[in-house]
Short mmCIF file of C-alpha atoms in Angstrom, two decimals:
data_model
loop_
_atom_site.label_atom_id
_atom_site.label_comp_id
_atom_site.label_asym_id
_atom_site.label_seq_id
_atom_site.Cartn_x
_atom_site.Cartn_y
_atom_site.Cartn_z
CA UNK V 1 -18.71 74.16 15.53
CA UNK V 2 -16.51 74.11 12.02
CA UNK V 3 -13.41 75.27 13.88
CA UNK V 4 -14.21 72.87 16.01
CA UNK V 5 -14.28 70.88 12.75
CA UNK V 6 -11.02 72.53 11.63
CA UNK V 7 -9.28 71.69 15.75
CA UNK V 8 -9.97 68.37 15.71
CA UNK V 9 -8.18 67.12 12.01
CA UNK V 10 -5.29 69.48 12.92
CA UNK V 11 -5.44 67.66 16.22
CA UNK V 12 -5.31 64.24 14.43
CA UNK V 13 -2.71 65.51 11.45
CA UNK V 14 -0.47 65.97 14.11
CA UNK V 15 -1.21 62.60 16.15
CA UNK V 16 -0.45 60.98 12.77
CA UNK V 17 2.29 63.00 12.05
CA UNK V 18 4.77 62.04 15.38
CA UNK V 19 3.42 58.68 15.73
CA UNK V 20 5.15 58.79 11.90
CA UNK V 21 8.34 60.32 13.39
CA UNK V 22 8.71 58.03 16.18
CA UNK V 23 8.32 55.40 14.30
CA UNK V 24 11.09 56.48 11.57
CA UNK V 25 13.13 57.27 14.77
CA UNK V 26 13.25 53.25 16.60
CA UNK V 27 13.31 51.91 12.50
CA UNK V 28 16.29 53.88 12.04
CA UNK V 29 17.63 52.17 15.32
CA UNK V 30 16.91 48.96 14.95
CA UNK V 31 19.07 49.08 11.24
CA UNK V 32 21.84 50.61 13.58
CA UNK V 33 22.21 48.27 15.89
CA UNK V 34 21.44 45.80 13.24
CA UNK V 35 24.67 47.04 11.48
CA UNK V 36 26.51 47.57 14.59
CA UNK V 37 26.82 43.45 16.78
CA UNK V 38 30.25 44.64 17.95
CA UNK V 39 28.71 48.02 20.05
CA UNK V 40 25.88 46.26 20.90
CA UNK V 41 26.67 42.75 22.61
CA UNK V 42 29.46 43.97 24.05
CA UNK V 43 26.89 47.10 25.51
CA UNK V 44 24.13 44.91 26.69
CA UNK V 45 26.57 42.33 28.29
CA UNK V 46 27.61 45.37 30.49
CA UNK V 47 24.43 46.27 31.12
CA UNK V 48 23.40 43.27 32.22
CA UNK V 49 25.94 43.11 34.05
CA UNK V 50 25.49 46.04 36.01
CA UNK V 51 21.98 45.42 36.61
CA UNK V 52 22.84 41.42 38.01
CA UNK V 53 25.90 42.12 39.94
CA UNK V 54 25.61 45.64 41.09
CA UNK V 55 21.90 46.35 41.04
CA UNK V 56 19.70 43.61 42.00
CA UNK V 57 21.88 43.21 44.78
CA UNK V 58 21.58 46.06 46.69
CA UNK V 59 17.82 47.09 45.80
CA UNK V 60 16.00 43.88 46.10
CA UNK V 61 16.01 43.35 49.80
CA UNK V 62 15.26 47.17 50.23
CA UNK V 63 11.63 47.15 47.68
CA UNK V 64 11.37 44.31 49.22
CA UNK V 65 11.34 45.93 52.78
CA UNK V 66 9.85 49.09 52.05
CA UNK V 67 6.91 46.64 50.86
CA UNK V 68 6.13 45.74 54.32
CA UNK V 69 8.04 48.89 56.35
CA UNK V 70 4.68 50.62 54.25
CA UNK V 71 2.35 48.68 55.87
CA UNK V 72 3.57 48.60 59.74
CA UNK V 73 5.04 52.09 59.74
CA UNK V 74 3.59 54.61 62.49
CA UNK V 75 0.56 56.85 61.85
CA UNK V 76 2.26 60.06 63.88
CA UNK V 77 3.23 62.77 61.29
CA UNK V 78 6.44 63.85 62.69
CA UNK V 79 8.17 60.52 63.60
CA UNK V 80 7.58 58.74 60.84
CA UNK V 81 7.70 61.71 58.51
CA UNK V 82 11.63 61.92 60.44
CA UNK V 83 11.70 57.23 59.80
CA UNK V 84 10.41 58.20 55.77
CA UNK V 85 13.27 60.25 54.91
CA UNK V 86 15.77 57.87 56.71
CA UNK V 87 14.51 54.80 55.21
CA UNK V 88 14.31 56.16 51.65
CA UNK V 89 18.04 57.80 51.70
CA UNK V 90 19.30 54.43 53.16
CA UNK V 91 17.33 52.90 50.40
CA UNK V 92 18.95 54.78 47.08
CA UNK V 93 15.97 54.93 44.04
CA UNK V 94 14.01 54.23 42.91
CA UNK V 95 13.49 52.72 46.87
CA UNK V 96 13.32 56.06 47.67
CA UNK V 97 11.01 57.33 45.81
CA UNK V 98 8.35 54.16 46.16
CA UNK V 99 8.73 54.68 49.38
CA UNK V 100 7.81 58.67 49.87
CA UNK V 101 4.95 58.07 47.88
CA UNK V 102 3.43 55.62 49.58
CA UNK V 103 3.21 57.73 52.64
CA UNK V 104 1.99 60.80 51.21
CA UNK V 105 -0.57 58.92 49.82
CA UNK V 106 -1.16 56.66 52.58
CA UNK V 107 -1.84 59.99 55.21
CA UNK V 108 -3.50 62.24 53.04
CA UNK V 109 -1.47 63.41 50.58
CA UNK V 110 0.76 64.96 52.76
CA UNK V 111 2.74 66.97 49.98
CA UNK V 112 6.21 67.90 51.78
CA UNK V 113 6.74 64.58 51.31
CA UNK V 114 5.73 64.39 47.62
CA UNK V 115 8.38 68.03 47.81
CA UNK V 116 10.92 65.96 48.57
CA UNK V 117 11.06 62.86 47.12
CA UNK V 118 13.59 63.58 44.83
CA UNK V 119 15.34 64.52 47.11
CA UNK V 120 15.28 61.66 48.71
CA UNK V 121 15.73 59.39 45.42
CA UNK V 122 19.05 58.84 45.31
CA UNK V 123 22.59 56.98 45.80
CA UNK V 124 21.96 54.52 48.75
CA UNK V 125 25.02 55.21 50.81
CA UNK V 126 25.72 51.09 49.47
CA UNK V 127 26.29 52.96 46.31
CA UNK V 128 28.02 56.15 47.00
CA UNK V 129 30.27 55.25 49.82
CA UNK V 130 31.11 51.81 47.68
CA UNK V 131 30.79 52.42 43.62
CA UNK V 132 30.92 56.36 43.59
CA UNK V 133 33.98 57.10 46.36
CA UNK V 134 36.28 54.03 46.11
CA UNK V 135 35.74 52.80 42.85
CA UNK V 136 35.86 56.32 41.66
CA UNK V 137 37.05 59.40 43.73
CA UNK V 138 39.63 57.88 47.05
CA UNK V 139 42.37 59.50 45.03
CA UNK V 140 41.21 62.86 44.43
CA UNK V 141 39.24 63.88 47.72
CA UNK V 142 39.08 62.02 51.56
CA UNK V 143 36.22 60.09 52.79
CA UNK V 144 34.51 63.53 55.16
CA UNK V 145 34.78 65.90 52.55
CA UNK V 146 32.88 63.76 49.83
CA UNK V 147 29.74 62.56 52.19
CA UNK V 148 29.53 66.33 52.94
CA UNK V 149 29.66 67.31 49.05
CA UNK V 150 27.04 64.38 48.64
CA UNK V 151 24.72 64.38 51.10
CA UNK V 152 24.66 67.89 52.93
CA UNK V 153 22.97 69.66 50.14
CA UNK V 154 20.24 66.99 50.33
CA UNK V 155 19.99 67.72 54.01
CA UNK V 156 19.55 71.69 53.48
CA UNK V 157 17.09 71.66 50.85
CA UNK V 158 14.61 69.23 52.88
CA UNK V 159 15.28 71.65 55.04
CA UNK V 160 13.77 73.87 53.14
CA UNK V 161 10.86 72.69 52.10
CA UNK V 162 10.51 71.80 55.98
CA UNK V 163 10.84 75.47 56.93
CA UNK V 164 8.55 76.94 53.79
CA UNK V 165 5.68 74.26 54.63
CA UNK V 166 5.55 75.97 57.82
CA UNK V 167 5.92 78.88 56.80
CA UNK V 168 2.85 78.25 54.89
CA UNK V 169 0.93 76.61 56.87
CA UNK V 170 1.03 79.03 59.83
CA UNK V 171 0.63 81.71 57.24
CA UNK V 172 -3.12 79.34 56.36
CA UNK V 173 -4.05 78.78 59.84
CA UNK V 174 -3.77 83.32 60.01
CA UNK V 175 -6.44 83.09 57.53
CA UNK V 176 -9.03 80.85 58.61
CA UNK V 177 -9.12 82.56 61.77
CA UNK V 178 -9.26 85.80 60.63
CA UNK V 179 -11.85 85.15 58.19
CA UNK V 180 -13.97 83.28 61.00
CA UNK V 181 -13.85 86.17 63.22
CA UNK V 182 -14.95 88.65 60.64
CA UNK V 183 -17.19 86.35 58.87
CA UNK V 184 -17.65 83.35 61.24
CA UNK V 185 -16.95 81.11 58.46
CA UNK V 186 -16.64 77.24 58.61
CA UNK V 187 -14.39 75.11 55.73
CA UNK V 188 -17.27 74.07 52.97
CA UNK V 189 -18.16 71.10 53.17
CA UNK V 190 -16.84 69.99 49.80
CA UNK V 191 -13.64 70.68 50.61
CA UNK V 192 -14.92 67.70 53.63
CA UNK V 193 -15.18 65.19 51.22
CA UNK V 194 -12.29 65.88 48.66
CA UNK V 195 -9.79 65.45 52.01
CA UNK V 196 -12.14 61.85 52.75
CA UNK V 197 -11.64 61.49 48.83
CA UNK V 198 -7.68 62.06 49.49
CA UNK V 199 -7.88 59.61 52.49
CA UNK V 200 -9.78 57.24 50.29
CA UNK V 201 -7.08 57.61 47.86
CA UNK V 202 -4.75 54.64 48.55
CA UNK V 203 -5.42 52.29 51.53
CA UNK V 204 -3.89 48.98 52.31
CA UNK V 205 -6.27 46.35 54.09
CA UNK V 206 -5.95 46.23 57.98
CA UNK V 207 -6.58 42.60 58.37
CA UNK V 208 -3.16 41.15 56.17
CA UNK V 209 -0.78 38.98 58.15
CA UNK V 210 3.04 39.55 57.69
CA UNK V 211 2.77 36.20 55.57
CA UNK V 212 0.71 37.91 53.26
CA UNK V 213 2.49 41.78 53.16
CA UNK V 214 5.63 39.62 52.27
CA UNK V 215 4.47 37.66 49.18
CA UNK V 216 2.59 40.73 48.18
CA UNK V 217 5.74 42.54 48.12
CA UNK V 218 7.78 39.38 46.74
CA UNK V 219 5.64 39.85 43.61
CA UNK V 220 6.05 43.30 43.06
CA UNK V 221 9.96 43.40 43.97
CA UNK V 222 9.53 40.69 41.62
CA UNK V 223 8.12 42.83 38.51
CA UNK V 224 9.87 45.56 39.99
CA UNK V 225 13.28 44.37 38.95
CA UNK V 226 12.71 42.75 35.90
CA UNK V 227 11.76 45.78 33.88
CA UNK V 228 14.15 48.05 36.20
CA UNK V 229 17.20 45.63 35.09
CA UNK V 230 15.57 46.30 31.34
CA UNK V 231 16.20 50.31 31.44
CA UNK V 232 19.85 49.43 32.92
CA UNK V 233 20.63 47.61 30.01
CA UNK V 234 19.22 49.32 26.93
CA UNK V 235 20.77 53.15 28.27
CA UNK V 236 23.67 51.10 28.99
CA UNK V 237 23.55 50.43 24.93
CA UNK V 238 22.94 54.24 24.16
CA UNK V 239 26.30 55.20 26.52
CA UNK V 240 28.15 52.66 24.84
CA UNK V 241 27.04 54.61 20.86
CA UNK V 242 27.20 58.01 22.65
CA UNK V 243 30.71 57.27 23.67
CA UNK V 244 31.47 55.87 19.84
CA UNK V 245 29.86 58.79 17.94
CA UNK V 246 31.62 61.12 20.78
CA UNK V 247 34.95 59.92 20.59
CA UNK V 248 36.58 63.26 18.88
CA UNK V 249 34.71 65.47 21.93
CA UNK V 250 34.96 63.21 25.22
CA UNK V 251 34.05 65.57 27.76
CA UNK V 252 30.61 66.42 26.05
CA UNK V 253 29.63 62.31 25.10
CA UNK V 254 30.46 61.92 28.61
CA UNK V 255 28.49 64.82 29.98
CA UNK V 256 25.25 63.66 27.53
CA UNK V 257 25.64 59.99 29.73
CA UNK V 258 26.19 62.00 32.72
CA UNK V 259 22.17 63.00 31.93
CA UNK V 260 20.63 59.50 30.97
CA UNK V 261 22.60 57.63 32.83
CA UNK V 262 24.59 58.01 36.46
CA UNK V 263 26.89 54.49 36.28
CA UNK V 264 28.41 54.95 33.45
CA UNK V 265 28.03 58.85 33.64
CA UNK V 266 30.57 58.38 36.00
CA UNK V 267 32.64 55.66 35.35
CA UNK V 268 33.40 57.51 31.60
CA UNK V 269 34.23 61.07 33.90
CA UNK V 270 36.64 59.27 36.33
CA UNK V 271 38.94 58.95 32.97
CA UNK V 272 38.56 61.91 31.62
CA UNK V 273 41.99 63.68 31.42
CA UNK V 274 41.22 66.86 33.02
CA UNK V 275 42.28 67.72 36.73
CA UNK V 276 41.13 66.01 39.94
CA UNK V 277 39.01 68.58 41.39
CA UNK V 278 37.02 68.96 37.53
CA UNK V 279 36.95 65.44 37.74
CA UNK V 280 35.30 65.75 41.57
CA UNK V 281 32.33 68.12 40.24
CA UNK V 282 31.65 66.41 37.63
CA UNK V 283 31.07 62.95 38.84
CA UNK V 284 29.18 64.94 41.99
CA UNK V 285 26.49 66.30 40.23
CA UNK V 286 26.11 63.67 37.92
CA UNK V 287 25.02 62.25 41.13
CA UNK V 288 23.43 64.46 42.12
CA UNK V 289 20.81 65.10 39.21
CA UNK V 290 20.82 61.04 38.89
CA UNK V 291 19.98 60.82 34.96
CA UNK V 292 17.04 60.49 33.09
CA UNK V 293 17.30 56.57 33.30
CA UNK V 294 17.19 56.52 36.88
CA UNK V 295 13.36 58.98 36.78
CA UNK V 296 12.38 56.37 34.12
CA UNK V 297 12.38 53.51 36.36
CA UNK V 298 11.29 55.18 39.08
CA UNK V 299 8.25 56.48 37.25
CA UNK V 300 7.72 52.47 36.13
CA UNK V 301 8.22 51.11 39.73
CA UNK V 302 6.00 53.64 40.97
CA UNK V 303 3.26 53.26 38.43
CA UNK V 304 3.20 50.02 38.40
CA UNK V 305 2.75 49.23 43.06
CA UNK V 306 0.39 52.34 43.20
CA UNK V 307 -0.86 53.31 39.97
CA UNK V 308 0.28 56.55 40.40
CA UNK V 309 2.11 59.02 37.91
CA UNK V 310 4.92 61.62 39.07
CA UNK V 311 4.97 65.16 37.70
CA UNK V 312 8.24 64.48 36.08
CA UNK V 313 9.08 68.49 35.27
CA UNK V 314 8.42 69.30 38.62
CA UNK V 315 10.66 66.34 39.74
CA UNK V 316 13.83 67.86 37.16
CA UNK V 317 13.42 70.95 38.48
CA UNK V 318 13.73 69.59 41.62
CA UNK V 319 17.30 67.35 40.69
CA UNK V 320 18.80 70.30 39.25
CA UNK V 321 18.09 72.71 42.38
CA UNK V 322 20.07 69.37 44.58
CA UNK V 323 23.41 70.30 41.31
CA UNK V 324 23.09 73.46 42.04
CA UNK V 325 23.27 73.80 45.83
CA UNK V 326 25.68 70.03 44.87
CA UNK V 327 27.99 72.53 43.59
CA UNK V 328 27.82 75.72 45.82
CA UNK V 329 28.23 72.53 48.87
CA UNK V 330 31.50 71.73 46.88
CA UNK V 331 32.82 74.79 46.33
CA UNK V 332 32.57 76.15 50.04
CA UNK V 333 33.89 73.27 50.93
CA UNK V 334 37.21 73.44 48.74
CA UNK V 335 37.40 77.18 50.37
CA UNK V 336 37.58 75.62 53.41
CA UNK V 337 39.89 73.14 52.91
CA UNK V 338 38.53 70.27 52.98
CA UNK V 339 39.02 69.11 49.07
#
């Protein structure tokens, strides 16, 4: 009992210390922002322009579309999975993640869709081609090589997850058949109950008409768009301060900004005094990772729409796999003479 009491006291002390440290950090940041309006105001304005002129026009219809699409998605597993992957890649983040998680939870928590969600949650083709390629990289790489380096890693990793899923499924079926033949046992009743619970974990009313579905989707989209704007403005300001304080080491500042927020990170990377090939690699890797800002946007929009929290550690691991695969594909592409 005494050990338990000491453990509880230690836990409470640690929580108070953590709260105090967070307060100190927030207060320091607030004082810094108050003392440097010449950095804060232009950065916030740039974030608002980025949100209003580039993010919202390309994202709002995708969010509304996905909200309606989930209701009418085909029940066929193979056909529906293909459509979900295609729509997610076309919509881009964070809509791609929302689309995947909705479909996964609707179809008995489909583990394959959940596993490939980080790969599907990437930049939309419109953003990739218009902003990244024509805005930053058109002088250094041709469009064919750029699309290969951007989307081939995504396709390869999705195929790897699919093959891994098939192998695991075959192994499980073989194990169950062997158990039945040897012991004449069936699947325990409690597993069936768990499956029934999973099926009921996310359901959509079947008696809604299209007007109600559209209205519901627009309402959720409006709330999500406003929150995304907050994230973009915050990270735009953080990037501005990093760029200011990392003036003597611009490469390190660019990499840090790229890890935090891809739009500002890629724009800063394009201005580095490095070889064209190195700049192409940095921008492609920043785009593959997606940034902490995108992760927070994805977590927020899924939480708001589905009340579901994604595994951030697994998400980051998958994104790092995509970064490594992108680096490998870019290297092979250059060796083949396409870059």
